[in-house]
Coordinates of C-alpha atoms in Angstrom, one line a residue:
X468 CA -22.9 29.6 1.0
X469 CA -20.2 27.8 3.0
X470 CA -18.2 25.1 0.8
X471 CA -18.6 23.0 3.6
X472 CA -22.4 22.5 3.0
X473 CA -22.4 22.4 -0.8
X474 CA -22.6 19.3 -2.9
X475 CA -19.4 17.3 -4.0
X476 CA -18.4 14.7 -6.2
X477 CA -17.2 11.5 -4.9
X478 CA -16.5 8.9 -7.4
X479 CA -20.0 7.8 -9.0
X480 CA -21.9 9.7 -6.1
X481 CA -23.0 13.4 -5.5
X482 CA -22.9 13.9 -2.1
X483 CA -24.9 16.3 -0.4
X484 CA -22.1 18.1 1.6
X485 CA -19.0 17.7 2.4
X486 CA -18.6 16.4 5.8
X487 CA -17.4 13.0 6.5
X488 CA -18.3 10.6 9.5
X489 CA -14.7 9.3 10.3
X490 CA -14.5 5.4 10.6
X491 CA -14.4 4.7 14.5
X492 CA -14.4 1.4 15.8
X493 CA -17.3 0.4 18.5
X494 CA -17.0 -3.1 19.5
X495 CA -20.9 -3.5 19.5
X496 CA -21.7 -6.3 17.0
X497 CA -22.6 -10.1 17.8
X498 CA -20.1 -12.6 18.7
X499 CA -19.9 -14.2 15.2
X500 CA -19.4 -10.2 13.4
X501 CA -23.1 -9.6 12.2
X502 CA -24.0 -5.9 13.2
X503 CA -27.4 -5.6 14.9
X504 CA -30.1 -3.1 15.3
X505 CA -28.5 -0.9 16.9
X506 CA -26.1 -0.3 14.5
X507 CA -28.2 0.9 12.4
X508 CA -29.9 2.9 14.7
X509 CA -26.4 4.6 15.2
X510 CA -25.7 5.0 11.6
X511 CA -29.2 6.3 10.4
X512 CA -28.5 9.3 13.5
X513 CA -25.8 10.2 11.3
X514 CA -27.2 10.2 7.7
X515 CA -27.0 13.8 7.0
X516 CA -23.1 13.9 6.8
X517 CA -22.2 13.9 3.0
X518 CA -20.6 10.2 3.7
X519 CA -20.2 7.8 6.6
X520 CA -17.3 5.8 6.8
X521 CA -18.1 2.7 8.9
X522 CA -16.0 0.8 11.7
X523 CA -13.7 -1.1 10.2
X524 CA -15.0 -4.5 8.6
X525 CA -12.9 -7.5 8.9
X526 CA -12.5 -9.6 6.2
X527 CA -11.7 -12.5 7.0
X528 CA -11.4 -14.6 10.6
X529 CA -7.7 -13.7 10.2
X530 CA -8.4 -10.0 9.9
X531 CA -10.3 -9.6 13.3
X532 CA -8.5 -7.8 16.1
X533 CA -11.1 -7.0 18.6
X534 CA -14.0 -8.3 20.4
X535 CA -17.2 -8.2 18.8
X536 CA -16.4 -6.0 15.6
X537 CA -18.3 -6.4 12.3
X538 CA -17.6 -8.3 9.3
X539 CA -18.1 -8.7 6.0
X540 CA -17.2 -12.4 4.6
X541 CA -20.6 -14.3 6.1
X542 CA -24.3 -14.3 4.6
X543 CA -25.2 -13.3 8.1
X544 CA -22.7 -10.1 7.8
X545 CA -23.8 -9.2 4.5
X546 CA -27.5 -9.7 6.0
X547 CA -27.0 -7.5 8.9
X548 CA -24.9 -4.7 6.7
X549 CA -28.0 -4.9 4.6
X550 CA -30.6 -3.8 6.9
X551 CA -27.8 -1.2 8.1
X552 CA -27.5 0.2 5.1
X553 CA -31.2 0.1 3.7
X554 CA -32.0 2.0 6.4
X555 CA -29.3 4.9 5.8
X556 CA -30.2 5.1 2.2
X557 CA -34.1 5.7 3.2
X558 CA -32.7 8.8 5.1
X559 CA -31.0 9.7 1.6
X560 CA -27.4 9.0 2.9
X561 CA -24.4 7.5 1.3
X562 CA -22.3 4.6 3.5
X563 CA -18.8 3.0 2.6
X564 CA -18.1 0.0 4.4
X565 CA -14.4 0.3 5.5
X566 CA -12.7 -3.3 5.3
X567 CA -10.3 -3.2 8.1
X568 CA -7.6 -6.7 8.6
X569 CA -6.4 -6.1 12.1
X570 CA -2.7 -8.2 11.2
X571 CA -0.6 -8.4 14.2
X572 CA -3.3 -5.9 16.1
X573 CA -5.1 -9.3 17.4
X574 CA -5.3 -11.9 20.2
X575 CA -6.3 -15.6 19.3
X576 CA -9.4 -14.8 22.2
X577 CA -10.7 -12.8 20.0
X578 CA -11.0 -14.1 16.8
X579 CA -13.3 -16.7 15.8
X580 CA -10.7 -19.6 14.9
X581 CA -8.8 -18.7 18.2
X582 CA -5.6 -18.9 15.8
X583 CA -2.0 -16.5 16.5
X584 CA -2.7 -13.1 14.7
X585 CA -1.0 -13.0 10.9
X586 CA 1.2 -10.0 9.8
X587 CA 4.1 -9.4 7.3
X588 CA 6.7 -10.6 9.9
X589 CA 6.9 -12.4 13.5
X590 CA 6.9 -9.1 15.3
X591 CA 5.3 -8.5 18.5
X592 CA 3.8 -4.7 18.7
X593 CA 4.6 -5.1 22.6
X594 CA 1.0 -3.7 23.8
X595 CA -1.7 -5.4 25.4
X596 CA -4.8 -5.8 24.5
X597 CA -8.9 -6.4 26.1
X598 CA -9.8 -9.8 25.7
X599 CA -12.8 -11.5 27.7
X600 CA -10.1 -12.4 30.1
X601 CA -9.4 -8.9 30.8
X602 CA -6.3 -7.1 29.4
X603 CA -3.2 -9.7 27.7
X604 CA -0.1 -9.0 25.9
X605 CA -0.8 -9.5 22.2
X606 CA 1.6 -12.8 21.3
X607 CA 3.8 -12.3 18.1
X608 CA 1.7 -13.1 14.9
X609 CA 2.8 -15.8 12.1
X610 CA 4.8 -14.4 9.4
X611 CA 2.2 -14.7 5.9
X612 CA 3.6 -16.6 3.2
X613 CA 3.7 -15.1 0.1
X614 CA 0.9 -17.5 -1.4
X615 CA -0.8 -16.4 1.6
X616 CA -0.3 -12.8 1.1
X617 CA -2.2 -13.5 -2.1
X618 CA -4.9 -15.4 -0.3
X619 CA -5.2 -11.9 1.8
X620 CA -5.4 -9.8 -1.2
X621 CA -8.4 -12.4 -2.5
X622 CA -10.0 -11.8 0.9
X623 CA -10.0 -8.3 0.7
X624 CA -11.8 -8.4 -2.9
X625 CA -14.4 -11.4 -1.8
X626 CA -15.6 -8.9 1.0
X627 CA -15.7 -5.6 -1.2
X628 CA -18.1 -7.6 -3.5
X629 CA -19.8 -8.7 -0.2
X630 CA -20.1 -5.0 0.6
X631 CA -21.8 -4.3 -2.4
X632 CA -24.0 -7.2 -1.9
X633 CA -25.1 -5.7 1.4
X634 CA -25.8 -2.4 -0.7
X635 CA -22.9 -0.4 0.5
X636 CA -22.1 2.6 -1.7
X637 CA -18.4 1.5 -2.1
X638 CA -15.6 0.2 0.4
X639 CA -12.8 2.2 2.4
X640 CA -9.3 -0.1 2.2
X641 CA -8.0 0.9 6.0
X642 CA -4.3 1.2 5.6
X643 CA -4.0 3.6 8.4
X644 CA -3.4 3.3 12.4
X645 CA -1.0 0.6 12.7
X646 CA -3.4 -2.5 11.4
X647 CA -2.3 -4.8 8.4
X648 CA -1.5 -3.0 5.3
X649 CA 0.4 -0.1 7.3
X650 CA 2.8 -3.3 8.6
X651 CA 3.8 -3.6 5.4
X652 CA 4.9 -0.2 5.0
X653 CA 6.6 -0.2 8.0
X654 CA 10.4 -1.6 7.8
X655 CA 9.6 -1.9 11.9
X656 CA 6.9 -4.5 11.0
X657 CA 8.1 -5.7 8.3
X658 CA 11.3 -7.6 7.7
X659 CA 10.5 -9.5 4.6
X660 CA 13.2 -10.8 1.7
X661 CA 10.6 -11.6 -0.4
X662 CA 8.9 -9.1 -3.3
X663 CA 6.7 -7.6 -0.4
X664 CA 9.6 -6.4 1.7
X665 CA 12.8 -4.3 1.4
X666 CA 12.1 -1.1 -0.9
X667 CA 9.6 1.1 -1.1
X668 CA 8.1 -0.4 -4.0
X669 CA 8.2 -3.8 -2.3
X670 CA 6.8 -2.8 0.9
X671 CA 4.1 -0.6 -1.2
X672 CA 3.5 -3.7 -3.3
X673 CA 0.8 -4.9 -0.9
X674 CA -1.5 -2.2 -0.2
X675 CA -1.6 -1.4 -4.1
X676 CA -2.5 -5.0 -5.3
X677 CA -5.2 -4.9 -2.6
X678 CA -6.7 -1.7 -4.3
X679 CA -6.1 -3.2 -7.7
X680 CA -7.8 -6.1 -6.9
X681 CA -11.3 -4.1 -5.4
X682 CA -11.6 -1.9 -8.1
X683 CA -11.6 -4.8 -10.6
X684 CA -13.8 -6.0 -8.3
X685 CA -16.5 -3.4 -7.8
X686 CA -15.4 -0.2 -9.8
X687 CA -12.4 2.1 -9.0
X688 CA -15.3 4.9 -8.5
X689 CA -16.4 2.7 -5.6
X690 CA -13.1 2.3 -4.1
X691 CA -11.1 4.3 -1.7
X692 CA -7.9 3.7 0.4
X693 CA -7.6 5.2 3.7
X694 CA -3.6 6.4 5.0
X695 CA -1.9 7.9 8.5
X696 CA 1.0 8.9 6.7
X697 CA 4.2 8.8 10.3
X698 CA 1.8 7.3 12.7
X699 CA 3.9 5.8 15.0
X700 CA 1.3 3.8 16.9
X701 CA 1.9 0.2 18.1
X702 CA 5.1 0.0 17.6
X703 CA 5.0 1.3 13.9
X704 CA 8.0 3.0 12.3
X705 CA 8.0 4.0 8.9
X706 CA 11.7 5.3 9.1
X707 CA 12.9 8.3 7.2
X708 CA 11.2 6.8 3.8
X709 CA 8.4 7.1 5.1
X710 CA 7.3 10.5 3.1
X711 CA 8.9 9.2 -0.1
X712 CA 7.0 5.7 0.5
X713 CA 3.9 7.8 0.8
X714 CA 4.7 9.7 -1.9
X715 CA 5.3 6.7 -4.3
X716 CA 1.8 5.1 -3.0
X717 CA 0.0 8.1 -4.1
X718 CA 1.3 8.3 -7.2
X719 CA 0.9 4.9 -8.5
X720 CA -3.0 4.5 -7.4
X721 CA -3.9 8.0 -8.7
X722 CA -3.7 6.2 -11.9
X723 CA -6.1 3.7 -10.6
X724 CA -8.8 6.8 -10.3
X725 CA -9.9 5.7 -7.0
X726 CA -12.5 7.5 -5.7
X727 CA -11.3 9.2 -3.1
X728 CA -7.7 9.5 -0.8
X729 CA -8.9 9.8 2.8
X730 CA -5.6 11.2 5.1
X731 CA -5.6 11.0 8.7
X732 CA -3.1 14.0 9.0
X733 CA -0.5 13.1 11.9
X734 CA 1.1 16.4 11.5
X735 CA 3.7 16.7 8.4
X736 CA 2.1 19.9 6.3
X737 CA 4.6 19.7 3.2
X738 CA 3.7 15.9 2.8
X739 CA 0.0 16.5 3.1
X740 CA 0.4 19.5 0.4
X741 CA 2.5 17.0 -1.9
X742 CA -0.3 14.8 -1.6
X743 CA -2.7 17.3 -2.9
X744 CA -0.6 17.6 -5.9
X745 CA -0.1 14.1 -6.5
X746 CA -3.4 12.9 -6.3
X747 CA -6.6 14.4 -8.9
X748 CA -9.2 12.5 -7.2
X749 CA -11.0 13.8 -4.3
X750 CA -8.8 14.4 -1.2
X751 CA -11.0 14.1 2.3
X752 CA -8.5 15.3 5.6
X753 CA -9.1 14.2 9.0
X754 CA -7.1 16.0 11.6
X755 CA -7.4 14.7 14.7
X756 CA -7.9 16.9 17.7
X757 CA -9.5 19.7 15.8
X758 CA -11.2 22.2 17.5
X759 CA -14.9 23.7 16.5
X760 CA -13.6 26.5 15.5
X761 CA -11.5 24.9 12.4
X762 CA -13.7 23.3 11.0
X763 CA -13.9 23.7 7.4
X764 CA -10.7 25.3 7.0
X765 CA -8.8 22.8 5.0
X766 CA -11.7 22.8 2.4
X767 CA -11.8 26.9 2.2
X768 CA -8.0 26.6 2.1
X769 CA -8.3 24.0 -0.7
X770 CA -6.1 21.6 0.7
X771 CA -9.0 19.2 1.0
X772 CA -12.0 18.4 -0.6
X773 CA -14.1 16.9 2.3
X774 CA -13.1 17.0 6.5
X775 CA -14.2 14.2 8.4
X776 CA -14.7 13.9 11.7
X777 CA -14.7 11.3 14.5
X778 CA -15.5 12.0 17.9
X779 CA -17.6 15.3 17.5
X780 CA -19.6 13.4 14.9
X781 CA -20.1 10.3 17.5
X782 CA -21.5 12.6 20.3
X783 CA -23.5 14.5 17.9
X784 CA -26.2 12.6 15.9
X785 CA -26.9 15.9 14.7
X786 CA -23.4 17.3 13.8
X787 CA -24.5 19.4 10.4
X788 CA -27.6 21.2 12.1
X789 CA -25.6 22.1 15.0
X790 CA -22.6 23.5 12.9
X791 CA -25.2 25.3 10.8
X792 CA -27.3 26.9 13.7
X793 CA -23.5 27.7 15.3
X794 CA -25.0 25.6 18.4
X795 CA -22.9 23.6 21.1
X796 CA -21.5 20.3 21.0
X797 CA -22.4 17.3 23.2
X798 CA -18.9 16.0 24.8
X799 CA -18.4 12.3 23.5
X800 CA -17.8 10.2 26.5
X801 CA -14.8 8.1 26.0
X802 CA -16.1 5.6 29.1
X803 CA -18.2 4.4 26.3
X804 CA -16.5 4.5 23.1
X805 CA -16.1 0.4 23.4
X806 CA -18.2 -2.2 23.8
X807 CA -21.7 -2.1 25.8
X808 CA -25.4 -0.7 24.9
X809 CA -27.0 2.6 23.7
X810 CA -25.3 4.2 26.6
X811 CA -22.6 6.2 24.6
X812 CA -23.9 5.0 21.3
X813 CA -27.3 5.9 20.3
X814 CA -28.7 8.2 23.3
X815 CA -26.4 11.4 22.3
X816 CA -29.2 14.1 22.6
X817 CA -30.1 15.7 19.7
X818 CA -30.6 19.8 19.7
X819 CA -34.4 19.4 19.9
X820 CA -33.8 16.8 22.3
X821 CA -31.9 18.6 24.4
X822 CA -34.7 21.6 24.1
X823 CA -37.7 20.0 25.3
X824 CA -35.8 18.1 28.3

């Protein structure tokens, strides 16, 4: 049998295999956050992956970046997750809501308090960004205090018990791809003098009290933390600590027993290898860019436990039953990855589909 379609252990789940719907952002929930029908529509396409990993969640006003992304702080969000998620569990899959604050990745037009974006420090990322006004230069955020750092970390718990609430499997803690938590790892995002800036330890202080404070929360076997170790994106520089920061991180919440590490591999081999070592919980490894024909090599390789996959899986509803019959994949069509209807989101034509057309 290939490894790739055998069961695995995740925290307090078997999964069924181990393929992983990447977390990709849509921008196709209501005004005030609440995901709709579609959504589940689109998720429920998808519910023969071992695990899908949602868009990320705000949790807060503060943590929204984009236009109409989903929440998780609101009866109406944990409402909407619930019919979302009711529905994937009737297909006999397993959902984790990732919880995604957006920091300094934000435009006041967006957000539903219309306030300046928050961050670790008063740093513009110097990119634009789509607003209902078309595209605007993101203004520099407000520098969090450190009582309000500590508000942040609460937020991030209330909406991992809100996840639950909505029935979610567990919660993914997105400290990847240049958004909150991965500002404070960055000494190019984060100039601090207080105990969240400076050294490693300082600047890893954040994300590791935010994972602390979820498990306690809703069970370390229901939490998992998500990391682009060197992503340089927005304005993001890690510096030449970087590895060792990473390194540090991984080490200190292995002892949390978290239930899984998910890497978004940016390219640095003896870092991911040091990160197999370091952590005893369940590795899953997304590489961006992979061709068809790698799939499943990190597994057989046993530098992962479980791939996941983004853009294949969005233009495929029916990613496992094409990968198992060795059958082409629909193109994803990036005109649509943002924003809009089913066009792009839930009309991807199945192989059967595809057949009788």
């Amino acid at each position: 049998m290939n490894p790739l379609f055998s069961p695995v252990r995740v925290g307090r789940y078997t999964l069924q295999n181990r393929l992983v719907m990447a977390p990709m952002t849509r921008s196709r929930a209501d005004f005030d956050g609440t995901p709709g029908a579609l959504a589940a529509e689109y998720y429920v396409q998808r519910a023969d992956l071992g695990l899908i990993v949602t868009e990320g969640t705000q949790p807060s006003d503060d943590g929204q970046g984009y236009l109409t992304t989903p929440g998780i702080y609101t009866d109406a969000h944990v409402a909407g997750w619930r019919d979302v998620i009711s529905a994937v569990h009737d297909k006999g899959g397993r959902i984790f809501i990732q919880l995604m604050h957006a920091g300094r990745m934000s435009h006041p037009d967006n957000t539903p308090h219309h306030r300046q974006g928050v961050a670790p420090s008063a740093i513009a990322p110097n990119t634009p960004m789509f607003t209902m006004k078309g595209m605007q230069d993101i203004p520099a955020p407000r520098a969090l205090t450190t009582e309000e750092v500590h508000q942040t970390v609460n937020d991030f718990r209330n909406a991992a018990r809100r996840a639950i609430e909505a029935g979610a499997d567990g919660v993914e803690i997105h400290s990847a791809n240049a958004y909150l938590i991965q500002q404070f790892l960055a000494p190019s995002a984060n100039v601090r003098t207080d105990e969240y800036g400076g050294s490693i330890k300082n600047r890893a202080r954040f994300a590791i009290e935010v994972a602390t404070a979820i498990a306690d929360e809703i069970g370390a076997d229901r939490t998992a933390i998500r990391f682009s170790p060197g992503t340089t994106m927005w304005g993001i520089d890690e510096g030449a600590e970087g590895p060792d920061l990473y390194r540090y991180l991984i080490a200190e919440l292995n002892m949390l027993g978290l239930a899984y590490v998910h890497i978004m591999h940016q390219g640095n081999e003896p870092l991911l290898a040091d990160i197999r070592k370091l952590w005893k919980q369940t590795l899953i490894v997304n590489r961006p860019g992979r061709q068809r024909d790698q799939i499943g090599e990190d597994v057989a390789a046993g530098l992962a436990d479980l791939e996941a996959y983004g853009q294949m899986v969005l233009a495929n509803p029916d990613f496992i039953a094409r990968l198992k019959a060795h059958a082409p994949m629909n193109n994803a069509d990036r005109t649509t990855f943002f924003g809009g209807s089913a066009k792009g989101y839930t009309d991807y034509p199945s192989l059967r589909e595809a057949a009788e057309a």
